[in-house]
PDB file of C-alpha atoms in Angstrom:
ATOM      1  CA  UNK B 556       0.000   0.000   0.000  1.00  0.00           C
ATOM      2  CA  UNK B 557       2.125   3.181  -1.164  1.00  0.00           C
ATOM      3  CA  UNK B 558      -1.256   5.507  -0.766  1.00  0.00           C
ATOM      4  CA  UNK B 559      -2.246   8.405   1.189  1.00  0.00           C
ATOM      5  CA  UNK B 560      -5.722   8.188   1.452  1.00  0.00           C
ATOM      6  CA  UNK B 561      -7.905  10.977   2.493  1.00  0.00           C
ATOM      7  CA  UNK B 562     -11.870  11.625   3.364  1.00  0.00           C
ATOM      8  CA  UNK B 563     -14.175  13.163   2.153  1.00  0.00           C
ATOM      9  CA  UNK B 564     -12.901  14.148  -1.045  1.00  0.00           C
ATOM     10  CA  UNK B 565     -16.025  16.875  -0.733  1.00  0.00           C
ATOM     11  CA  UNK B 566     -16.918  18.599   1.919  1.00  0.00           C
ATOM     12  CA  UNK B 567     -19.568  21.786   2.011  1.00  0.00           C
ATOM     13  CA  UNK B 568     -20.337  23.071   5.382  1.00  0.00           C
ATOM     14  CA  UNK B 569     -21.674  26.219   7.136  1.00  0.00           C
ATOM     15  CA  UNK B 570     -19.945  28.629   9.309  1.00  0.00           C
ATOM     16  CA  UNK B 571     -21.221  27.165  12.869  1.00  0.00           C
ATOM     17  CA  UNK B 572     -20.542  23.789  11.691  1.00  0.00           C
ATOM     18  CA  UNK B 573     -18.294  20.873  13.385  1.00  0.00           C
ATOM     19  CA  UNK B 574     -16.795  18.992  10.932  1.00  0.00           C
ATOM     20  CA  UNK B 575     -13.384  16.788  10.798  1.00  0.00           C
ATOM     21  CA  UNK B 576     -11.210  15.722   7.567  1.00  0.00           C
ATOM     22  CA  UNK B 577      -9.441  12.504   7.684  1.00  0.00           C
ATOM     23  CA  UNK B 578      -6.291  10.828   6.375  1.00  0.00           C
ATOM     24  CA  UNK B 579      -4.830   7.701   6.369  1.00  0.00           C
ATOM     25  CA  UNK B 580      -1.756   6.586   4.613  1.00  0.00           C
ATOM     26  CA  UNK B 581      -0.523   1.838   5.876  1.00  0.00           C
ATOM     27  CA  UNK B 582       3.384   2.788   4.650  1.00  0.00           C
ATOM     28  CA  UNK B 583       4.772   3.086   8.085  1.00  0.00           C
ATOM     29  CA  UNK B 584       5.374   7.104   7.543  1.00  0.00           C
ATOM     30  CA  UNK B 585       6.281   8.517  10.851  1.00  0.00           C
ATOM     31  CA  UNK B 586       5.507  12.102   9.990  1.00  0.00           C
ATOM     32  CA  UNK B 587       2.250  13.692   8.759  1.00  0.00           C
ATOM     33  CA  UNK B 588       1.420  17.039   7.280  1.00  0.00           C
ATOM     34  CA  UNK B 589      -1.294  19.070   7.158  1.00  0.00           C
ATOM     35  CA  UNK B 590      -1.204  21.158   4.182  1.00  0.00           C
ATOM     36  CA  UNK B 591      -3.926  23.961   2.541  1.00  0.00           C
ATOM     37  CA  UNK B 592      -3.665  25.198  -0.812  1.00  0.00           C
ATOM     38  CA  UNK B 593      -5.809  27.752  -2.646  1.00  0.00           C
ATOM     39  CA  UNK B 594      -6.544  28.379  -6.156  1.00  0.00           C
ATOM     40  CA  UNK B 595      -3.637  28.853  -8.478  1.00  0.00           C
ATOM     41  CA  UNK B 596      -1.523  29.301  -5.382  1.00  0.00           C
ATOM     42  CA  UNK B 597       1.220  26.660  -3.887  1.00  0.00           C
ATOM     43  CA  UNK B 598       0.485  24.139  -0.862  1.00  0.00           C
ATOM     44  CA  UNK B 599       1.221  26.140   2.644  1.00  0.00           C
ATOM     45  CA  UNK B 600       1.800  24.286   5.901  1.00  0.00           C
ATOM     46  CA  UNK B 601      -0.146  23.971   8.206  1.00  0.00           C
ATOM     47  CA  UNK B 602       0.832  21.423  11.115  1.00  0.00           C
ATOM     48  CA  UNK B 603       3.482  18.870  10.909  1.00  0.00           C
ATOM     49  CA  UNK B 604       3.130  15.525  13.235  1.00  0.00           C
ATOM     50  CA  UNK B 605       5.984  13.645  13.901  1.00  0.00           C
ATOM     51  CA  UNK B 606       6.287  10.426  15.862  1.00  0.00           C
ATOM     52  CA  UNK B 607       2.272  11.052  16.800  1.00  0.00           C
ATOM     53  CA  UNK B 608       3.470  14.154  18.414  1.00  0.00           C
ATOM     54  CA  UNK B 609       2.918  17.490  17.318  1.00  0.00           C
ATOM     55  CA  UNK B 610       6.021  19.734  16.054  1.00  0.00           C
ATOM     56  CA  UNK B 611       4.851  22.382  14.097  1.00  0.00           C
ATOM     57  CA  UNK B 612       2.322  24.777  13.883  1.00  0.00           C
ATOM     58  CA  UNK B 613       2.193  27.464  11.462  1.00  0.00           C
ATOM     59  CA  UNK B 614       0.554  29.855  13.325  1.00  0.00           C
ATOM     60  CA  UNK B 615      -2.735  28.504  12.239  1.00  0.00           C
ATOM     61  CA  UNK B 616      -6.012  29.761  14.168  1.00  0.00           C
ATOM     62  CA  UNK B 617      -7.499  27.602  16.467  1.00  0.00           C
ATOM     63  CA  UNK B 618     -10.735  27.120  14.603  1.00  0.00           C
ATOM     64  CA  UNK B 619      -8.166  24.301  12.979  1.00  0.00           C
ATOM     65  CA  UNK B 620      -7.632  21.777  15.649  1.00  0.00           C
ATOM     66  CA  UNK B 621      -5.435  18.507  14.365  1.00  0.00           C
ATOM     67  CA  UNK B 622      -5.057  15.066  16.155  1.00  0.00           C
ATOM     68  CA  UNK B 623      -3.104  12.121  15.578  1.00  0.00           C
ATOM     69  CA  UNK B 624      -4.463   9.215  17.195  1.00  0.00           C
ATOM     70  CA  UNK B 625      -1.715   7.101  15.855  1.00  0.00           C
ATOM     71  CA  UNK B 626       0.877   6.497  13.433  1.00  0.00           C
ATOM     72  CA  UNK B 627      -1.492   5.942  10.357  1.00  0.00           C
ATOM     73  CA  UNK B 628      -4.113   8.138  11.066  1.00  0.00           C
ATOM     74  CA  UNK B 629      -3.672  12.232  11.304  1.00  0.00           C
ATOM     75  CA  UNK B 630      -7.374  14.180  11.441  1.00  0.00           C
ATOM     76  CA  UNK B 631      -8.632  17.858  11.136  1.00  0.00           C
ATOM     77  CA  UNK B 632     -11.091  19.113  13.348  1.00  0.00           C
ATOM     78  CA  UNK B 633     -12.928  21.746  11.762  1.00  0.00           C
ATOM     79  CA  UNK B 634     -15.348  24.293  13.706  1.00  0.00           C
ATOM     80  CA  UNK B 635     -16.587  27.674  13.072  1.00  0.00           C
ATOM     81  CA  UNK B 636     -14.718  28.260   9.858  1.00  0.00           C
ATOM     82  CA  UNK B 637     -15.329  31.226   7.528  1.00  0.00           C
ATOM     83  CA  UNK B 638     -15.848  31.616   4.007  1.00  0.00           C
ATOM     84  CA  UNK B 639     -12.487  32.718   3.215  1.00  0.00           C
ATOM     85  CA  UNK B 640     -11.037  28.817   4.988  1.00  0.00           C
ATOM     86  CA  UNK B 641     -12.581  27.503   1.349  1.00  0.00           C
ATOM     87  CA  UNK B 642      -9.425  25.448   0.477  1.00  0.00           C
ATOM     88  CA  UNK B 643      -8.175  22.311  -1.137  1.00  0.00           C
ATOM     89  CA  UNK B 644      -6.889  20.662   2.064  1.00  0.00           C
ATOM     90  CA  UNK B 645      -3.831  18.139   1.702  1.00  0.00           C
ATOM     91  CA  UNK B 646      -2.401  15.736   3.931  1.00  0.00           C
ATOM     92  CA  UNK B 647       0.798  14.308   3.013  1.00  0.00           C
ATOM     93  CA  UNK B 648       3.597  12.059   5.388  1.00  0.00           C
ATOM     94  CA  UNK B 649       7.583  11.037   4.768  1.00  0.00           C
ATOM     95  CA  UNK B 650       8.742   8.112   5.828  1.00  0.00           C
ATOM     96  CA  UNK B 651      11.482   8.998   8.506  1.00  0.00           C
ATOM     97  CA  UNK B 652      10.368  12.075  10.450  1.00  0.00           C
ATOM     98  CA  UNK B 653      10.827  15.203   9.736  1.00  0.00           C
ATOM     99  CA  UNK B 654      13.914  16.354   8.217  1.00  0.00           C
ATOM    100  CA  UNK B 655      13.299  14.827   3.958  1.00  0.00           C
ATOM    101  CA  UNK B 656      11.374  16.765   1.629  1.00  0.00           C
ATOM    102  CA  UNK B 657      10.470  13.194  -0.224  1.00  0.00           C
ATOM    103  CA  UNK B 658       6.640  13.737   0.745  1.00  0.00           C
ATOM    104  CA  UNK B 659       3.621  11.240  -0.400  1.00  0.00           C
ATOM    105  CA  UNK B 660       0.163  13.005  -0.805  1.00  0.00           C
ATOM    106  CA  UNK B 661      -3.137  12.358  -0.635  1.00  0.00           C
ATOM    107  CA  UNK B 662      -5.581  13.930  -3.206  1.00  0.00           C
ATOM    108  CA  UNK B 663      -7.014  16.117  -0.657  1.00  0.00           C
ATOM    109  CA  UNK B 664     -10.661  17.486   0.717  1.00  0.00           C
ATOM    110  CA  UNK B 665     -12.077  20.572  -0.905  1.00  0.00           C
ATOM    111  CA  UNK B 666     -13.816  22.405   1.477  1.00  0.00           C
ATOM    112  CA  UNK B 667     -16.055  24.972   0.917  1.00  0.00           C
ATOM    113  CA  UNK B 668     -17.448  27.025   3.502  1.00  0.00           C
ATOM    114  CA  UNK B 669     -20.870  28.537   3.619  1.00  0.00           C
TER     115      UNK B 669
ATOM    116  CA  UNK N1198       9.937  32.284   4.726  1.00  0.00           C
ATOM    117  CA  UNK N1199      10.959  34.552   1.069  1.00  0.00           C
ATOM    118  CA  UNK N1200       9.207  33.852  -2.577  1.00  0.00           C
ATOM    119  CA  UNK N1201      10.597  30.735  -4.296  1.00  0.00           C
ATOM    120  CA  UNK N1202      10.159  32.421  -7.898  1.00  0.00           C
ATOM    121  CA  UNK N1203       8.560  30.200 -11.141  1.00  0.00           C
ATOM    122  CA  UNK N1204       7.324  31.643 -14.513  1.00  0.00           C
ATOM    123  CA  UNK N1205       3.439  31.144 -14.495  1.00  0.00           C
ATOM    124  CA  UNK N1206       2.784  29.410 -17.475  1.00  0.00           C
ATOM    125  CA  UNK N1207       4.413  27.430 -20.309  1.00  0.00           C
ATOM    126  CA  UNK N1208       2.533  26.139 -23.388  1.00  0.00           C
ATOM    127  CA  UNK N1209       4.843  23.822 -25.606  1.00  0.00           C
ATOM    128  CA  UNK N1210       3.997  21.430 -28.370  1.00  0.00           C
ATOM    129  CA  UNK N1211       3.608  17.320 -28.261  1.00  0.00           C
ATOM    130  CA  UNK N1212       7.156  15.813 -28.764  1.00  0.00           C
ATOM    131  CA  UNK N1213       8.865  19.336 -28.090  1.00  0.00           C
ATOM    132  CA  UNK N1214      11.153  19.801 -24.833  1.00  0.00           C
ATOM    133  CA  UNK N1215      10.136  22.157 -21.899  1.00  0.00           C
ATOM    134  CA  UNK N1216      12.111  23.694 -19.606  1.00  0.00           C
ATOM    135  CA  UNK N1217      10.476  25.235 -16.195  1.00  0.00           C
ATOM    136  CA  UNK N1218      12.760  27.605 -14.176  1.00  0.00           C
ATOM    137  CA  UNK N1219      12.326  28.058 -10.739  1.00  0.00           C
ATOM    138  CA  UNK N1220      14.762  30.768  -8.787  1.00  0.00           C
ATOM    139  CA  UNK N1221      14.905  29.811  -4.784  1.00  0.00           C
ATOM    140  CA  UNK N1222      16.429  31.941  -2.209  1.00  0.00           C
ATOM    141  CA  UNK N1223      18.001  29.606   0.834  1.00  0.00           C
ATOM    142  CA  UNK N1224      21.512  28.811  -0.710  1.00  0.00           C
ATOM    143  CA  UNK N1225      21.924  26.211   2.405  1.00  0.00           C
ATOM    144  CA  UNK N1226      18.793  23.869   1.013  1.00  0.00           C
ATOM    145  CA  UNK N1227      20.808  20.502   1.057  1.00  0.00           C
ATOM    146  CA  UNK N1228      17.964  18.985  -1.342  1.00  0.00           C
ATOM    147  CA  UNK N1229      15.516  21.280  -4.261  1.00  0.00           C
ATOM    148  CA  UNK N1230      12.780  19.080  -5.246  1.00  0.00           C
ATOM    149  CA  UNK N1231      10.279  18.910  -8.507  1.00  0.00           C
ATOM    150  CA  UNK N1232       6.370  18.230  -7.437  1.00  0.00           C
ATOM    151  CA  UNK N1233       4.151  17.875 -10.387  1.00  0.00           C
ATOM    152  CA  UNK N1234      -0.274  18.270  -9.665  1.00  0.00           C
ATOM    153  CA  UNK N1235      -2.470  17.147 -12.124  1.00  0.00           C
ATOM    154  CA  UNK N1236      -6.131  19.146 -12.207  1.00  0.00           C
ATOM    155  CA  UNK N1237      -7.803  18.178  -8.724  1.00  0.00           C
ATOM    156  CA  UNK N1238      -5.503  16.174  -7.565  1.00  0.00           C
ATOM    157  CA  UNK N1239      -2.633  15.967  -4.578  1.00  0.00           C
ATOM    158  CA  UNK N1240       1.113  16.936  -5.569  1.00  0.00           C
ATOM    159  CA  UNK N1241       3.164  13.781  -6.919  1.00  0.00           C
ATOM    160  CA  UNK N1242       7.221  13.919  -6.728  1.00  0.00           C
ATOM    161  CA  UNK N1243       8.987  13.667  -9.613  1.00  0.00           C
ATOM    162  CA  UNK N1244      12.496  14.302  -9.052  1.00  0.00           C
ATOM    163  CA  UNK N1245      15.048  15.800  -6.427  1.00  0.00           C
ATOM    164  CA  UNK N1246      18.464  16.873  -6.686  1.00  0.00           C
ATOM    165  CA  UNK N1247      21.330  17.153  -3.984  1.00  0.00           C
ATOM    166  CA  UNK N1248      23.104  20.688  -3.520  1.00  0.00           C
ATOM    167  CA  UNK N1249      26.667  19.486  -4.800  1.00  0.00           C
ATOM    168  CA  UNK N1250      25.677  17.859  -7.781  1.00  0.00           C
ATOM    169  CA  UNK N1251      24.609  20.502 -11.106  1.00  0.00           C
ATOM    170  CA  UNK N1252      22.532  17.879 -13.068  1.00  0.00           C
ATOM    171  CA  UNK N1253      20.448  14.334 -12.349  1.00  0.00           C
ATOM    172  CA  UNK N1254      19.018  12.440 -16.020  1.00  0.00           C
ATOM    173  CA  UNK N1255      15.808  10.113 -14.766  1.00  0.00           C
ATOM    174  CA  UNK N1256      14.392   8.907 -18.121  1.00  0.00           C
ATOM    175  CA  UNK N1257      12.731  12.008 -19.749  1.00  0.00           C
ATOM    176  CA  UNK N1258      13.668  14.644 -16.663  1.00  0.00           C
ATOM    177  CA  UNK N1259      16.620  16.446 -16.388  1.00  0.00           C
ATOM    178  CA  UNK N1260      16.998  18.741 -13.812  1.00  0.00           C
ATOM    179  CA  UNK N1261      19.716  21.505 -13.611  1.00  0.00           C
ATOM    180  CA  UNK N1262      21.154  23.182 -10.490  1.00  0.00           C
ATOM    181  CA  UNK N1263      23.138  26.147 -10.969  1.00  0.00           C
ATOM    182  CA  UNK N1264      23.971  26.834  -6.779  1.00  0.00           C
ATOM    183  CA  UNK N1265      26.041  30.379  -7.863  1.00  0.00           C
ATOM    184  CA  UNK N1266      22.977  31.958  -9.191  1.00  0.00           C
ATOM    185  CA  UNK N1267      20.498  29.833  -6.708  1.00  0.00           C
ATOM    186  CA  UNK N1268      18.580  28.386 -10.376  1.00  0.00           C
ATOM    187  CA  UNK N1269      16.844  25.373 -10.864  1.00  0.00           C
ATOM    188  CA  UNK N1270      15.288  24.147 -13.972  1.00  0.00           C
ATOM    189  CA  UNK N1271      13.364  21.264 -15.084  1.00  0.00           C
ATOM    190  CA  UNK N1272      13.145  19.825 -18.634  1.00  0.00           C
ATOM    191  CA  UNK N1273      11.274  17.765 -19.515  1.00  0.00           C
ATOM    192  CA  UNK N1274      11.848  15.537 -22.913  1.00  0.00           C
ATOM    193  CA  UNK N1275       9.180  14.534 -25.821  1.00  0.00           C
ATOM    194  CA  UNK N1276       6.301  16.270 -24.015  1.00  0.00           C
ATOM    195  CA  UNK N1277       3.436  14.488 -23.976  1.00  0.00           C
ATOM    196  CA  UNK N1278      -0.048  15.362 -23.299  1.00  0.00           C
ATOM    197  CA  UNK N1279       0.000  13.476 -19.766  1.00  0.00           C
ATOM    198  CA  UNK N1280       2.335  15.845 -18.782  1.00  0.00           C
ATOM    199  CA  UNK N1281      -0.232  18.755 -18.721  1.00  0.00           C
ATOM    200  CA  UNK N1282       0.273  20.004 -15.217  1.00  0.00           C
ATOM    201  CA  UNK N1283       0.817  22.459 -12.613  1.00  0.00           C
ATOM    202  CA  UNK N1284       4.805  21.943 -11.671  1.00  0.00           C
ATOM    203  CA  UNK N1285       6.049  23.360  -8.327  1.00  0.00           C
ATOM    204  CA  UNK N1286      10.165  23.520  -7.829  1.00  0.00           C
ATOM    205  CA  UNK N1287      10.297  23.450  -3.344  1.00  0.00           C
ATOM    206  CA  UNK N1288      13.518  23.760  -1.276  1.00  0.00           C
ATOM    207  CA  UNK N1289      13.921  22.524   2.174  1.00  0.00           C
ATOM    208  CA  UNK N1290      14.144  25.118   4.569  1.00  0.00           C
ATOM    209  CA  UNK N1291      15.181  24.274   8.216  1.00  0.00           C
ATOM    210  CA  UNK N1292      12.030  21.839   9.339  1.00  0.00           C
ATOM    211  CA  UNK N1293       9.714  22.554   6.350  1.00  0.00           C
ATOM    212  CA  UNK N1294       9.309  22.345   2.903  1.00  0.00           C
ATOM    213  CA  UNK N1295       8.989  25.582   0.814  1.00  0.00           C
ATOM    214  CA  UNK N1296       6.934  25.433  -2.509  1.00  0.00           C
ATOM    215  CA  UNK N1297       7.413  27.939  -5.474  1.00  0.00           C
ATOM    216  CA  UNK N1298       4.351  29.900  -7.109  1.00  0.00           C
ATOM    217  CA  UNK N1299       4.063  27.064  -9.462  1.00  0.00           C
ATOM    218  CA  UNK N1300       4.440  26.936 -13.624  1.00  0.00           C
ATOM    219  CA  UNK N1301       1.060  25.282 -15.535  1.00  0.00           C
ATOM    220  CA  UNK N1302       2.490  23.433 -18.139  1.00  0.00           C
ATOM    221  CA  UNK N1303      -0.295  22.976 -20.935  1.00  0.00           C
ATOM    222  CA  UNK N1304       0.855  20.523 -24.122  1.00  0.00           C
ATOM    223  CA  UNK N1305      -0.806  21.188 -27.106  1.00  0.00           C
ATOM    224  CA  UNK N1306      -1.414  18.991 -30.743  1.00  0.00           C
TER     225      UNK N1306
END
């Protein structure tokens, strides 16, 4: 299995919704990204996991709130978002950490906000 | 962290070369990487080069480093339609990886 998986590939939701984005990736990849991307723009950073603990966080608000129950799983919690949060949302993970720029993505969640 | 520079958009024809230039800005970045995204879809690696070597061949990529003048390029040989894409050049910085603005590639008949 050489995948990053993520769900749903679709999500529309309004601005007091609670709603969570999920990815899963079975290659033993001990780091996992959070990434969103915007039209015609490049992938920024979000949060980086490594070892199931996190390491970074780009300053993101707290309306994002990430999780990684364990080595293969890394989720987004997703709660009062605004309109302008309307993203392609990409999870990615390297095999060794963090420290190699060799990442493996998933084919992200669009999100639109309402 | 600063811009990591790319031309916005390329059109070339089937079985022509193309060449996407990227210009990045941390001359420690041990490894500059090639990501290519097809419409709707997550970012795929193609290729990677190391900081002391100036030029890696992997079947139809070649990918040029010139370190003095902190360039990178990408060509790409016999372009096919497949290859239609949005192609982002990225250094490592530090902890992170740093993705340029990104050059759409469209291949025409």
């Amino acid at each position: 299995d050489t995948e990053v998986t993520q769900t749903p590939k679709h999500l529309v939701m309004g601005m007091t919704n609670k709603k969570s984005l999920k990815c899963e990736q079975h290659m033993g990849h001990r780091a996992m990204y959070w990434y969103k991307q915007k039209a015609k723009k490049p992938p920024e950073l979000m949060f980086v996991y490594s070892y199931e603990k996190l390491s970074i966080n780009e300053s993101v608000p707290s309306r994002f709130s990430p999780e990684c129950p364990n080595s293969s799983l890394l989720n987004l919690h997703l709660h009062a978002l605004q309109p302008e949060d309307s993203a392609l949302y990409l999870c990615a993970s390297t095999p060794r950490g963090v420290g190699t720029g060799e990442l493996f993505f998933g084919e992200g969640s669009r999100l639109t906000v309402l | 962290g600063e811009d990591v520079e790319q031309s916005l958009f390329l059109s070339v024809r089937e079985g022509d070369s193309s060449v996407i230039n990227c210009t990045y800005t941390d001359s420690s970045s041990t490894y500059l990487y090639w990501y290519k995204q097809e419409p709707g879809a997550g970012l795929q690696l193609l290729t990677y080069i190391f900081s002391n070597m100036d030029m890696k061949q992997d079947q139809r990529l070649t990918v040029l480093l010139n370190k003095k003048d902190k360039h990178l390029s990408l060509r790409i040989a016999d372009t096919q339609t497949g290859d239609s894409a949005i192609y982002f050049c990225a250094e490592w910085e530090t902890d992170k990886l740093i993705f340029g603005t990104g050059t759409r590639l469209q291949v025409f008949p």
